[in-house]
CSV table of C-alpha atoms in Angstrom, one decimal:
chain,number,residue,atom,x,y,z
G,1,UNK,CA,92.0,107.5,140.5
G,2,UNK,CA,92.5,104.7,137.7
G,3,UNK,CA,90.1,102.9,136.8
G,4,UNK,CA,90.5,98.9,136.1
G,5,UNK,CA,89.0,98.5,132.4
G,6,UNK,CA,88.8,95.0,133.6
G,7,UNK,CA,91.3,93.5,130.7
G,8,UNK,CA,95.0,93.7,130.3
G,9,UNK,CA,97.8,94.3,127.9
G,10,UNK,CA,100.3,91.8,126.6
G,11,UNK,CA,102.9,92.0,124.2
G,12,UNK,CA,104.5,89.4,121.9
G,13,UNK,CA,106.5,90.2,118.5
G,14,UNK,CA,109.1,89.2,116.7
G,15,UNK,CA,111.2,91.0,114.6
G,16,UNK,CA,113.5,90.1,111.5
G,17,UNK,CA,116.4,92.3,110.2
G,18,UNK,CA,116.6,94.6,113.4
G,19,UNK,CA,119.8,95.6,115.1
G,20,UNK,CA,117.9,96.8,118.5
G,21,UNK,CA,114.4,97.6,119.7
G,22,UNK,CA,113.4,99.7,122.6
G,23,UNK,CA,110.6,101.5,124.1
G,24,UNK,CA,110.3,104.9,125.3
G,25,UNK,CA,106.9,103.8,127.5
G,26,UNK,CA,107.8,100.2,128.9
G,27,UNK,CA,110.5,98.4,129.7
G,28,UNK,CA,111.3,95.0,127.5
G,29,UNK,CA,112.1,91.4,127.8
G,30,UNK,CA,114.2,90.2,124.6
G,31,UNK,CA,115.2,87.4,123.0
G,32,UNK,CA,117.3,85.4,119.8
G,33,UNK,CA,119.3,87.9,117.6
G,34,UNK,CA,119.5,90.3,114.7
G,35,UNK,CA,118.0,87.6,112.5
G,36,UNK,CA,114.5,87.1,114.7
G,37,UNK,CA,114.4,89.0,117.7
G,38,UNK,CA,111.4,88.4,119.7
G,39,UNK,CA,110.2,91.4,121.9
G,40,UNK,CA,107.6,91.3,125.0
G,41,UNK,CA,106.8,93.2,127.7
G,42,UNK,CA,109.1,92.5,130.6
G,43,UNK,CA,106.4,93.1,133.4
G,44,UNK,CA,104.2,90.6,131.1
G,45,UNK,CA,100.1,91.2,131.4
G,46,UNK,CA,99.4,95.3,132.3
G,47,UNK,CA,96.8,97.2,132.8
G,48,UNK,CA,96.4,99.3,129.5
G,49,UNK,CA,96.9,103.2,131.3
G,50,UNK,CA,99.1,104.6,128.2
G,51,UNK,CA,100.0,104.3,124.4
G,52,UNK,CA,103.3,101.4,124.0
G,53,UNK,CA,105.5,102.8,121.7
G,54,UNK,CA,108.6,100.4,120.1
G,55,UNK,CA,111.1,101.8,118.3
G,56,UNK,CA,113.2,99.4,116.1
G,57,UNK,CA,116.9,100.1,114.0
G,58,UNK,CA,117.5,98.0,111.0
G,59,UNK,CA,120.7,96.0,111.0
G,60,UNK,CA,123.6,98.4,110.0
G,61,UNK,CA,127.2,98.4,108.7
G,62,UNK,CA,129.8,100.7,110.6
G,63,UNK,CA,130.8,102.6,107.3
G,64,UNK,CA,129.0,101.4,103.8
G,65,UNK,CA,124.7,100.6,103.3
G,66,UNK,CA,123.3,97.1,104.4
G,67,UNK,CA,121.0,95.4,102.3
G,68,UNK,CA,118.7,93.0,103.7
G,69,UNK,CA,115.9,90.9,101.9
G,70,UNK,CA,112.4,89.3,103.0
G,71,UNK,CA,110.4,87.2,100.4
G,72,UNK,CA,107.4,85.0,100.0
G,73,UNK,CA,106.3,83.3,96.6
G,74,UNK,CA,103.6,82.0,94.5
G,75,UNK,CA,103.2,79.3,91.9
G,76,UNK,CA,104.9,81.8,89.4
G,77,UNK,CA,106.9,85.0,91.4
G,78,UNK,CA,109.2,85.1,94.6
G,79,UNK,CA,107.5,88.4,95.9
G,80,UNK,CA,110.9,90.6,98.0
G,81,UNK,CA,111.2,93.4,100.2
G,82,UNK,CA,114.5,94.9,100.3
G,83,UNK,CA,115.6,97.1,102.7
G,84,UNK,CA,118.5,99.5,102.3
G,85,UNK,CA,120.1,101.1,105.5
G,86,UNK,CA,122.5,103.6,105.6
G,87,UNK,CA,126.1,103.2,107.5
G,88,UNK,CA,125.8,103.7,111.3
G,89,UNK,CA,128.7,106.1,111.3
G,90,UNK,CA,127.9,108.6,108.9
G,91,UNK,CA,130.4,111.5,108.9
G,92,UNK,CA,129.9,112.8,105.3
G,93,UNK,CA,127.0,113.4,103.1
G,94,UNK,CA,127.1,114.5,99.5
G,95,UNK,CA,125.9,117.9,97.8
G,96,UNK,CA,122.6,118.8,97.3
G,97,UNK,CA,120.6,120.2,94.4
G,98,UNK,CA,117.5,121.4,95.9
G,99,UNK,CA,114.8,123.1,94.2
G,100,UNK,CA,111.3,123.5,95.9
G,101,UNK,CA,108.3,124.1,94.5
G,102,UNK,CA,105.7,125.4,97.1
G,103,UNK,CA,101.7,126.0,95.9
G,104,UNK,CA,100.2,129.1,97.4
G,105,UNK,CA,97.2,128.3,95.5
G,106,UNK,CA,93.8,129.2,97.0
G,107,UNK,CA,93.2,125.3,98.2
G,108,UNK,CA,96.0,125.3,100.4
G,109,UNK,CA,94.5,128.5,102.7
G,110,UNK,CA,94.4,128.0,106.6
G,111,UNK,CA,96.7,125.3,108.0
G,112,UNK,CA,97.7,124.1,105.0
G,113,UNK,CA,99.3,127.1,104.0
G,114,UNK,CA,101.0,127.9,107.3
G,115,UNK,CA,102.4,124.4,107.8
G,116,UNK,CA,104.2,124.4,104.0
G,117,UNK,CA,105.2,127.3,104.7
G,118,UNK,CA,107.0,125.9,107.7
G,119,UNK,CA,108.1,123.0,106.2
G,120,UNK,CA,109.9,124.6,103.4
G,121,UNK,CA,111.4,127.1,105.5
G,122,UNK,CA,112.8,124.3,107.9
G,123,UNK,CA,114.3,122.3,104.9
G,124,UNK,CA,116.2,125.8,103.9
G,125,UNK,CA,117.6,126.6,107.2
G,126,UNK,CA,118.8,122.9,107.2
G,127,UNK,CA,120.9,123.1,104.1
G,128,UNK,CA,124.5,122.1,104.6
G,129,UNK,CA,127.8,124.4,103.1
G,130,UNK,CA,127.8,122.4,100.0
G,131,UNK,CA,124.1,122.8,98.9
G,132,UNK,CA,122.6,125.3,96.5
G,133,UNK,CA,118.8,126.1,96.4
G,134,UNK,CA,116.1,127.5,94.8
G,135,UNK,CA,112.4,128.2,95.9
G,136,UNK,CA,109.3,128.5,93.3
G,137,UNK,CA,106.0,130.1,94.5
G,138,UNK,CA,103.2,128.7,92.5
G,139,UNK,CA,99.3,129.6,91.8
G,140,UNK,CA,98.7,131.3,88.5
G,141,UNK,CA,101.7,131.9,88.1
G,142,UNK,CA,105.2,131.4,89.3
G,143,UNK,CA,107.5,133.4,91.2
G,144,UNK,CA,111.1,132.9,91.4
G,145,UNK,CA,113.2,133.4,94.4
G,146,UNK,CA,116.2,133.4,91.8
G,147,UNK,CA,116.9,132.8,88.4
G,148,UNK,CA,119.5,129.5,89.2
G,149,UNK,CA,120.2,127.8,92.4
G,150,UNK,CA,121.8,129.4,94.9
G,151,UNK,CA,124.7,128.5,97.2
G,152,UNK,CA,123.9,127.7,100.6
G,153,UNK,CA,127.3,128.3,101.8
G,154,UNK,CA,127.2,131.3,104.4
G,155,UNK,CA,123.8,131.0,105.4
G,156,UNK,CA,123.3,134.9,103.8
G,157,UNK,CA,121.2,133.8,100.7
G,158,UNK,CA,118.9,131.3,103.0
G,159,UNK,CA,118.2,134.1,105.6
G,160,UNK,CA,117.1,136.0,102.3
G,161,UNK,CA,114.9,132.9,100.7
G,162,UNK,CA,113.0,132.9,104.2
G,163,UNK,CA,112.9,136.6,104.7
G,164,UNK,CA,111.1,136.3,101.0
G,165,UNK,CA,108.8,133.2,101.5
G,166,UNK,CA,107.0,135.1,104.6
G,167,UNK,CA,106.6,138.1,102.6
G,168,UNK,CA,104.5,136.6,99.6
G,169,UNK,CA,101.1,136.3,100.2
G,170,UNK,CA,99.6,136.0,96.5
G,171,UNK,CA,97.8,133.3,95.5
G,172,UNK,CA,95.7,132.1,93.0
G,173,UNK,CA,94.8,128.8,91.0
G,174,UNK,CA,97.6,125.9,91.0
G,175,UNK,CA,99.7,126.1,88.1
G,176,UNK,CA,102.2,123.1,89.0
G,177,UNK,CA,103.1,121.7,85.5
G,178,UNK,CA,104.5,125.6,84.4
G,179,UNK,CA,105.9,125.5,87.6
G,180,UNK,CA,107.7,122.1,86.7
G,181,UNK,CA,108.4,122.6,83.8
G,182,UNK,CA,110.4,126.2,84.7
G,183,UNK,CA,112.2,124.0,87.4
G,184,UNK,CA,113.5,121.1,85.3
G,185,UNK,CA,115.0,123.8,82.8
G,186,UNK,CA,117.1,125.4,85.8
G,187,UNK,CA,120.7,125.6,85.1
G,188,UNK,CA,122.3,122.4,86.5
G,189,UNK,CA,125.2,122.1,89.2
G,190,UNK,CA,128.4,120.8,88.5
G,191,UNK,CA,129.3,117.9,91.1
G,192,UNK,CA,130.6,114.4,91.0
G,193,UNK,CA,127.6,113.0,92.4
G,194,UNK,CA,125.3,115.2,93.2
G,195,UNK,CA,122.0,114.4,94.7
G,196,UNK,CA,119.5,116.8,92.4
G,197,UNK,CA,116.1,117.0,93.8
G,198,UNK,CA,113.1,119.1,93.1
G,199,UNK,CA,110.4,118.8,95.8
G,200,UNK,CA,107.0,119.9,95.5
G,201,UNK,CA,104.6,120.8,98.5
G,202,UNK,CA,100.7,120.7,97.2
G,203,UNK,CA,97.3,119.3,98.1
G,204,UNK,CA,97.6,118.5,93.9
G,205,UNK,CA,94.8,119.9,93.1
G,206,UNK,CA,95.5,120.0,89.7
G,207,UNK,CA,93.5,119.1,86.2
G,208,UNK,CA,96.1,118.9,83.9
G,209,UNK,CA,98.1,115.4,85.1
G,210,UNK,CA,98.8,113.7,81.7
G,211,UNK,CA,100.8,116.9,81.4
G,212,UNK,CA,103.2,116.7,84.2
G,213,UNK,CA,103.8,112.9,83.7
G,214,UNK,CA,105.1,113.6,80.3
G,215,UNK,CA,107.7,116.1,82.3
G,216,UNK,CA,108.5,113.6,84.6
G,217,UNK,CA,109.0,110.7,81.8
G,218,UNK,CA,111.7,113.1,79.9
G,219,UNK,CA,113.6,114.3,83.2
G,220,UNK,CA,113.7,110.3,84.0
G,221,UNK,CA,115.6,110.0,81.0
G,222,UNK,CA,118.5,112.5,81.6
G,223,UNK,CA,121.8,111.3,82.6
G,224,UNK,CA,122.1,114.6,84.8
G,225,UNK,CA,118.3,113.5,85.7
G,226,UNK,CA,116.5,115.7,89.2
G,227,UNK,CA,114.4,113.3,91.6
G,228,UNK,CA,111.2,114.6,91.6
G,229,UNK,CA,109.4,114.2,94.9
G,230,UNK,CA,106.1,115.0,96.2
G,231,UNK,CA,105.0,116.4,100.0
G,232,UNK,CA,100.7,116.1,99.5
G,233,UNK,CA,98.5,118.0,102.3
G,234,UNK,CA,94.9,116.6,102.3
G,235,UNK,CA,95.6,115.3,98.6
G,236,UNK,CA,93.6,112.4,99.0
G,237,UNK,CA,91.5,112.5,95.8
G,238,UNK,CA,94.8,112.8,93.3
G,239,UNK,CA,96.9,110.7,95.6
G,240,UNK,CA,97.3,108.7,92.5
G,241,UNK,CA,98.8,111.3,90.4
G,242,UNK,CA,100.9,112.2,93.2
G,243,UNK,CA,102.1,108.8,93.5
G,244,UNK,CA,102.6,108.7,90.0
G,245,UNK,CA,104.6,111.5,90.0
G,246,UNK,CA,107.4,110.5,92.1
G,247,UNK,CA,107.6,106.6,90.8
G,248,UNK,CA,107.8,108.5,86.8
G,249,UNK,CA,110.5,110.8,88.6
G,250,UNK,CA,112.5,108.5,90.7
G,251,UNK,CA,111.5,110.4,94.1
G,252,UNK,CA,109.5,109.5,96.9
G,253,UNK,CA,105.9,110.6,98.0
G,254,UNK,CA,104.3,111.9,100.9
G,255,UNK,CA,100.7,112.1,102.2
G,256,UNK,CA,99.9,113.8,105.5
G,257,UNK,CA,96.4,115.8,107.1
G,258,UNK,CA,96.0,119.1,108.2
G,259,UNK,CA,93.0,117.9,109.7
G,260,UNK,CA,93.2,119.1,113.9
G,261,UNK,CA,91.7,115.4,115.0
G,262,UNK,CA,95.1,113.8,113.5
G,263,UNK,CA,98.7,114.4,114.7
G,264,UNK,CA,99.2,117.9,114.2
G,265,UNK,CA,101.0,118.3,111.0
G,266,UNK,CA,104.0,121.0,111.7
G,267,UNK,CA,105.2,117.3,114.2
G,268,UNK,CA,104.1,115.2,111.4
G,269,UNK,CA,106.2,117.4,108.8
G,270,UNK,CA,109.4,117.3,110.9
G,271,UNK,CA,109.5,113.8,110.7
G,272,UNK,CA,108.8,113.3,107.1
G,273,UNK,CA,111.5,116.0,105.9
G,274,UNK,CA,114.4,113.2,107.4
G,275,UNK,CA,113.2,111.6,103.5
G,276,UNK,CA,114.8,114.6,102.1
G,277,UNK,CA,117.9,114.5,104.6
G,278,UNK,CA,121.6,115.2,102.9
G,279,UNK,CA,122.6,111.7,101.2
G,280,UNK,CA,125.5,109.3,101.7
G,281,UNK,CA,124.8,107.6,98.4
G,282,UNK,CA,123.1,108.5,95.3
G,283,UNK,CA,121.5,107.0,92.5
G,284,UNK,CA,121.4,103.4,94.3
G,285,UNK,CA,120.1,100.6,92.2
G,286,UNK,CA,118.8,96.5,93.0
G,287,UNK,CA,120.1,94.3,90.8
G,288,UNK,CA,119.1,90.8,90.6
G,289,UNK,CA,122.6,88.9,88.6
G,290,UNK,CA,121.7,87.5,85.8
G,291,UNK,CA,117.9,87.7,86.1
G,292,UNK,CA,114.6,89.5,86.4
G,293,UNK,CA,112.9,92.4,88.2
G,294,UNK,CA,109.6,94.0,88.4
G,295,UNK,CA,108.5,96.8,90.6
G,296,UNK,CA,105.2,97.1,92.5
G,297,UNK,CA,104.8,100.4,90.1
G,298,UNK,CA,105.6,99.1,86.9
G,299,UNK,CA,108.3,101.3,87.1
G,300,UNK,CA,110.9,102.1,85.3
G,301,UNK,CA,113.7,100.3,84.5
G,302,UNK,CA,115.7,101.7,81.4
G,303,UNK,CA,117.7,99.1,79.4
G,304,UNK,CA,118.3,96.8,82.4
G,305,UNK,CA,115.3,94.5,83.0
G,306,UNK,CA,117.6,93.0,86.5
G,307,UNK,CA,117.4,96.5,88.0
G,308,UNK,CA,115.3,98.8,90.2
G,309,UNK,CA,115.3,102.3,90.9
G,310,UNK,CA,116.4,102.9,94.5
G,311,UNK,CA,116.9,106.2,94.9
G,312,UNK,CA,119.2,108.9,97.1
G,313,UNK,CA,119.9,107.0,100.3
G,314,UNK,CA,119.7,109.8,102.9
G,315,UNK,CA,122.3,109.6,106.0
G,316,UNK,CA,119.2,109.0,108.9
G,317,UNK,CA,116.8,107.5,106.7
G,318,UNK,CA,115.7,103.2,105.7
G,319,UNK,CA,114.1,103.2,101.9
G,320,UNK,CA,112.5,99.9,101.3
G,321,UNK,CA,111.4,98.5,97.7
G,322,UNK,CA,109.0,95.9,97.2
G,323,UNK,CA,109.0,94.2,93.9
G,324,UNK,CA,109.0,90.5,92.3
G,325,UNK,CA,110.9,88.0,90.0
G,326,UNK,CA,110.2,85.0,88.2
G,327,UNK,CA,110.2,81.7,90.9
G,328,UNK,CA,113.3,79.9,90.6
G,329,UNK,CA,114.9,76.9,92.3
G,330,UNK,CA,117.5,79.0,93.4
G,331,UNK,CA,117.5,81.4,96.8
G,332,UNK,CA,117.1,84.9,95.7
G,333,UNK,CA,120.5,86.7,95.5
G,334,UNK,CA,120.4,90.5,95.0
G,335,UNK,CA,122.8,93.3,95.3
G,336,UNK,CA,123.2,97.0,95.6
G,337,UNK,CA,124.5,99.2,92.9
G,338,UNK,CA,126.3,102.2,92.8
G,339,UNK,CA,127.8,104.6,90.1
G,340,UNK,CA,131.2,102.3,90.8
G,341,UNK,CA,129.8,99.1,91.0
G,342,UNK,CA,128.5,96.5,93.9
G,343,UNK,CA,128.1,98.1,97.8
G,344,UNK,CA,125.9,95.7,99.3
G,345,UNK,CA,124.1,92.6,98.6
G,346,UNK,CA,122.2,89.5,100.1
G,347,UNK,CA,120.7,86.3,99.9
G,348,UNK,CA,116.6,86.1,100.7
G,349,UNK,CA,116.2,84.9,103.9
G,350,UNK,CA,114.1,81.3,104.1
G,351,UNK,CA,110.9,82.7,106.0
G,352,UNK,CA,108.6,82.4,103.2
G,353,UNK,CA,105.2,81.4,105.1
G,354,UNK,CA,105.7,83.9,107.6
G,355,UNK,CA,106.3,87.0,105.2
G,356,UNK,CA,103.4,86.8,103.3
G,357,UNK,CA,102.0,90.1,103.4
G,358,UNK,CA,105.1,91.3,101.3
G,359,UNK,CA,103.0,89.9,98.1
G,360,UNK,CA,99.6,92.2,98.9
G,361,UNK,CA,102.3,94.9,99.8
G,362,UNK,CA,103.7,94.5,96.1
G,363,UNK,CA,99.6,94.5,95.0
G,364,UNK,CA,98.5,97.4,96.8
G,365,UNK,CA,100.2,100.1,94.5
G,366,UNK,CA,98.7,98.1,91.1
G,367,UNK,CA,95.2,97.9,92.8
G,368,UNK,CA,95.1,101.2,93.6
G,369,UNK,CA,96.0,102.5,90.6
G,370,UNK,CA,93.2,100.3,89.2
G,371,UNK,CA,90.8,101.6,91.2
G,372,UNK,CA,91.7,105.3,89.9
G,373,UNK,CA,91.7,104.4,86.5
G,374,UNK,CA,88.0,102.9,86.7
G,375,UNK,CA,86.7,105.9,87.5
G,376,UNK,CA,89.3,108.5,85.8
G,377,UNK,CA,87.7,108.1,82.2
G,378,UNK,CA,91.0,108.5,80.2
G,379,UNK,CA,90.9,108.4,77.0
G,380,UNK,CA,92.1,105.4,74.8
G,381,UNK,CA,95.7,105.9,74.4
G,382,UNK,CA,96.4,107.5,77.6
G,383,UNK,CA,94.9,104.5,79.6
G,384,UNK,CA,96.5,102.1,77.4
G,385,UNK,CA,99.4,103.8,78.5
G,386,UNK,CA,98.9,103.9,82.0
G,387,UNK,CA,98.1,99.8,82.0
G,388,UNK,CA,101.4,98.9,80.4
G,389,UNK,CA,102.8,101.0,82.6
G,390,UNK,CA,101.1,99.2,85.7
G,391,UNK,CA,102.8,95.5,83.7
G,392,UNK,CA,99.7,94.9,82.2
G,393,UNK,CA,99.2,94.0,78.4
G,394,UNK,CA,96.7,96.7,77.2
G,395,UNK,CA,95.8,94.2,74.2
G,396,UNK,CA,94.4,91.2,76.9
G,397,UNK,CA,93.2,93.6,79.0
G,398,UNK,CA,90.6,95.9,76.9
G,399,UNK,CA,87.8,95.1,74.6
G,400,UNK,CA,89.5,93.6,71.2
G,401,UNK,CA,88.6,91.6,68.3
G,402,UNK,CA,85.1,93.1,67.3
G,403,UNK,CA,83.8,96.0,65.5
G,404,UNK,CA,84.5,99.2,66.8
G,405,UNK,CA,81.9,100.9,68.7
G,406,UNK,CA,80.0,103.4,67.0
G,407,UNK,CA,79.3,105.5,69.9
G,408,UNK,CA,81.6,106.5,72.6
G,409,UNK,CA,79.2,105.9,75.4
G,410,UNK,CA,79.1,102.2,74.2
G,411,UNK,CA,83.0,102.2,73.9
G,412,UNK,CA,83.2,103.9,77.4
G,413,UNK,CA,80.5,101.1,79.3
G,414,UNK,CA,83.0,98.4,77.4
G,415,UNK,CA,86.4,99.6,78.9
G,416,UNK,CA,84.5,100.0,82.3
G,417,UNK,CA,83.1,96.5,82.1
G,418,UNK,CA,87.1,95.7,81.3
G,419,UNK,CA,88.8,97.6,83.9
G,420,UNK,CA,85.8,96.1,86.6
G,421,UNK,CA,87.2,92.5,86.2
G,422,UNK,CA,90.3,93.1,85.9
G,423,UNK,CA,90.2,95.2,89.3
G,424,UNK,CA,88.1,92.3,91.1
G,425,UNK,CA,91.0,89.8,89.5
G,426,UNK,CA,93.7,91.3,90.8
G,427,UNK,CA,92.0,92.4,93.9
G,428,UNK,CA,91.3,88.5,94.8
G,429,UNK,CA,94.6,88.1,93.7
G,430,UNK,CA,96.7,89.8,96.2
G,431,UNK,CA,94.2,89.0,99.1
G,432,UNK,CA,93.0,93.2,99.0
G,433,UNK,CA,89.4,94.7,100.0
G,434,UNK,CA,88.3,97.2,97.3
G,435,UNK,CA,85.1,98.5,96.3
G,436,UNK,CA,84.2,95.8,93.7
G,437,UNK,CA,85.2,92.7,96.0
C-alpha cells in the first residue's frame, strides 16, 4: 500500500539554450522554443512516490560546434557562461594521445583501488584504431607499461596493458610529480591535430604540490603541449591542488566518493570517462574581438588577453567556461577558435536579471581557492604567486609599506589577517557562504 504523505509534487522550469528535454520517470507538458522552453509536469500536482529525472540536450549544429552565451553584469563586468556543444552528427573523431597515470599508493586501498582500476581499464578497452597509449603505475615509484605510447590499432597491445594492470599489486607512498614528470618527457606522436592527454587517477594525497604546478606551467607552454587532467577519489582535502592542476594544464577535473552511502562509484565513473571521450575538435579557444577576458581561474591566457582556454571538445560531451569582461555599451559578441580560424560564435543573450547566478559561479573557484590559501601557510613568494594567479594584485592585497617583521610568527598573523578580509570581501562580493561570512 502507498501511503498519502499528505502534499504533492509540481513541476515548473524553464530552460534557455536547450534543443529538447525529456524524462525517463514522467511524462511532460512543454512550451516556447529553443531560446526559453518552459517544462512542467503534464499530469500537474502528483503525489511524490519516485525520484523525477529531466534530461536536457543543448542546442546543436548538424555538422560543426554551437556556441551559445548567458550573461549577467555588475557596475564594472558582464559576468558569461559559454557553452560549447559538439555537432549532432558526429561521424569522425581525431587521434588520441593518451597516457594515464594511475596511483596504487597505500591511500587508495579498498574501493578506491578496485574502482581506478576499473576505470582505467575501461578507458583502454575504449581506445579507437588511431590512438596510442601508455599506462604509469605510481606509489614509490613508477612502473612503466612501456617505454613510449603504444598503438591501439589491433586491440593486441591493450589486451596486454590490462592483462598487466590486474597483475600489479605493489604499492607504496604516492610519488605523482616523478610520475609526471616521467610522462610529460614521453616521446610525442606525430599527428595533425592530435588531442594529447595525460590523465591522472589519485585521491592526491600528495605533499609536494608547488612541485607539480611548476610541471604543469612548462607543459602549458609547449606548442606540442599534453592536457593534463585529473580523476580525484575521496580527494576532498587537496581538491584545490587538484583543481589547480588541470586549470595550469589545460584539462579538466574530477571529484567523485567511494563512500557506499553515495552513488556507487564504478556508475559514477562511467559517466565521467565521456570527459575524456575521442574529440571532434581540439585545442578550442573563446575569443572576445577586439576586447577582454578573464577566467574564473585566473587562468592562463598566453599573449592573447581576448582569449580563453577551452580545451579538447569531446564527440558526446558539453564543456562550459565561465569567465568575465569589462561592461560595455555593446552586447557581448564572442566566438570560437580553432587552429584554422572562427567555428562558432554568438551574441549574449538579453536575460541579464534572470542569469544571475552565473557571477557567484564565476566567484566560487576564486573563493575557494581563498579559503585554501588561508589556511595552506605558503610561504611568501609562492602565495604571492598563487594571488596573481587568482587576478589579484599581491602588492594591494598583503601587508606593505612598514618595516619588515622581525619574527616570522608576526609576519605569518599579518598575511592571515590579509588573506581573512580579503576572503570575507570577495565572499560578500559574489553573494557566497564561507567560513568567515
Amino acid at each position: 500500500l502507498l501511503h498519502d504523505p499528505g502534499h504533492r509534487f509540481e513541476l515548473d522550469v524553464v530552460f534557455h539554450g536547450a534543443g529538447a528535454v525529456t524524462s525517463p520517470t514522467h511524462e511532460l507538458a512543454r512550451a516556447g522554443d529553443d531560446e526559453a522552453r518552459r517544462v512542467q509536469l503534464a499530469a500537474g500536482a502528483v503525489v511524490p512516490d519516485r525520484d523525477c529525472v529531466l534530461v536536457w540536450r543543448p542546442v546543436q549544429a548538424t555538422t560543426r560546434p554551437t556556441l551559445s552565451v548567458f550573461t549577467t553584469h555588475d557596475e564594472a563586468h558582464t559576468y558569461f557562461l559559454a557553452l560549447v556543444a559538439p555537432p549532432a552528427a558526429t561521424t569522425t573523431t581525431l587521434a588520441r594521445e593518451v597516457i594515464v597515470l594511475l596511483d596504487h599508493s597505500g591511500s587508495m586501498t579498498g574501493p578506491k583501488w578496485q574502482a581506478a582500476d576499473w576505470a582505467v581499464e575501461r578507458l583502454l578497452l575504449d581506445l579507437t584504431a588511431d590512438d596510442v597509449f601508455d599506462l604509469c603505475l605510481f606509489h614509490t615509484s613508477t612502473t612503466w607499461f612501456a617505454p613510449a605510447p603504444q598503438p591501439a590499432e589491433d586491440g593486441a597491445r591493450v589486451d596486454e596493458a590490462v592483462a598487466w594492470l590486474k597483475s600489479r599489486r605493489d604499492s607504496g607512498g604516492t610519488n605523482l610529480g616523478v610520475a609526471l614528470e616521467e610522462a610529460l618527457r614521453l616521446p610525442r606522436i606525430e599527428a595533425a591535430t592530435p588531442a594529447r592527454n595525460v590523465l591522472i587517477v589519485t585521491d592526491a594525497a600528495v605533499t609536494d604540490g608547488g612541485r607539480i604546478l611548476r610541471l604543469a606551467d612548462q607543459e602549458a607552454d609547449r606548442e606540442d603541449r599534453r592536457r593534463i587532467s585529473v580523476l580525484c577519489i575521496d580527494a576532498a582535502p587537496n581538491a584545490f591542488l587538484a583543481n589547480e592542476l588541470a586549470a595550469r594544464g589545460g584539462g579538466q577535473a574530477v571529484f567523485l566518493t567511494s563512500r557506499p552511502d553515495a552513488e556507487d562509484i564504478t556508475t559514477a565513473l562511467e559517466a565521467v570517462l565521456t570527459t575524456w571521450a575521442a574529440p571532434v575538435r581540439t585545442d578550442l579557444r573563446l575569443v572576445v574581438p577586439g576586447g577582454e577576458i578573464e577566467g574564473a581561474d585566473g587562468g592562463r591566457r598566453g599573449d592573447d588577453a581576448a582569449a580563453l582556454d577551452v580545451g579538447d571538445l569531446p564527440a558526446r560531451q558539453v564543456r562550459w567556461v565561465v569567465g568575465r569582461v569589462p561592461r560595455g555599451e555593446e552586447t557581448l559578441h564572442m566566438q570560437l577558435h580553432d587552429g584554422t580560424g572562427v567555428v562558432a560564435e554568438a551574441g549574449a543573450d538579453a536575460l541579464t536579471e534572470a542569469m544571475a547566478a552565473i557571477k557567484p559561479l564565476f566567484g566560487v573557484r576564486r573563493v575557494n581557492a581563498l579559503e585554501f590559501l588561508s589556511s595552506a601557510r605558503y610561504e611568501d613568494a609562492a602565495l604571492r604567486e598563487q594571488l596573481q594567479r587568482l587576478g589579484y594584485d599581491p602588492a594591494t592585497v598583503l601587508p606593505t609599506g612598514r618595516e619588515q617583521s622581525v619574527y616570522a610568527e608576526t609576519a605569518a598573523k599579518e598575511t592571515a589577517a590579509a588573506l581573512h578580509d580579503l576572503l570575507r570581501d570577495e565572499a560578500l562580493r559574489y553573494g557566497l557562504l564561507t567560513s568567515v561570512t
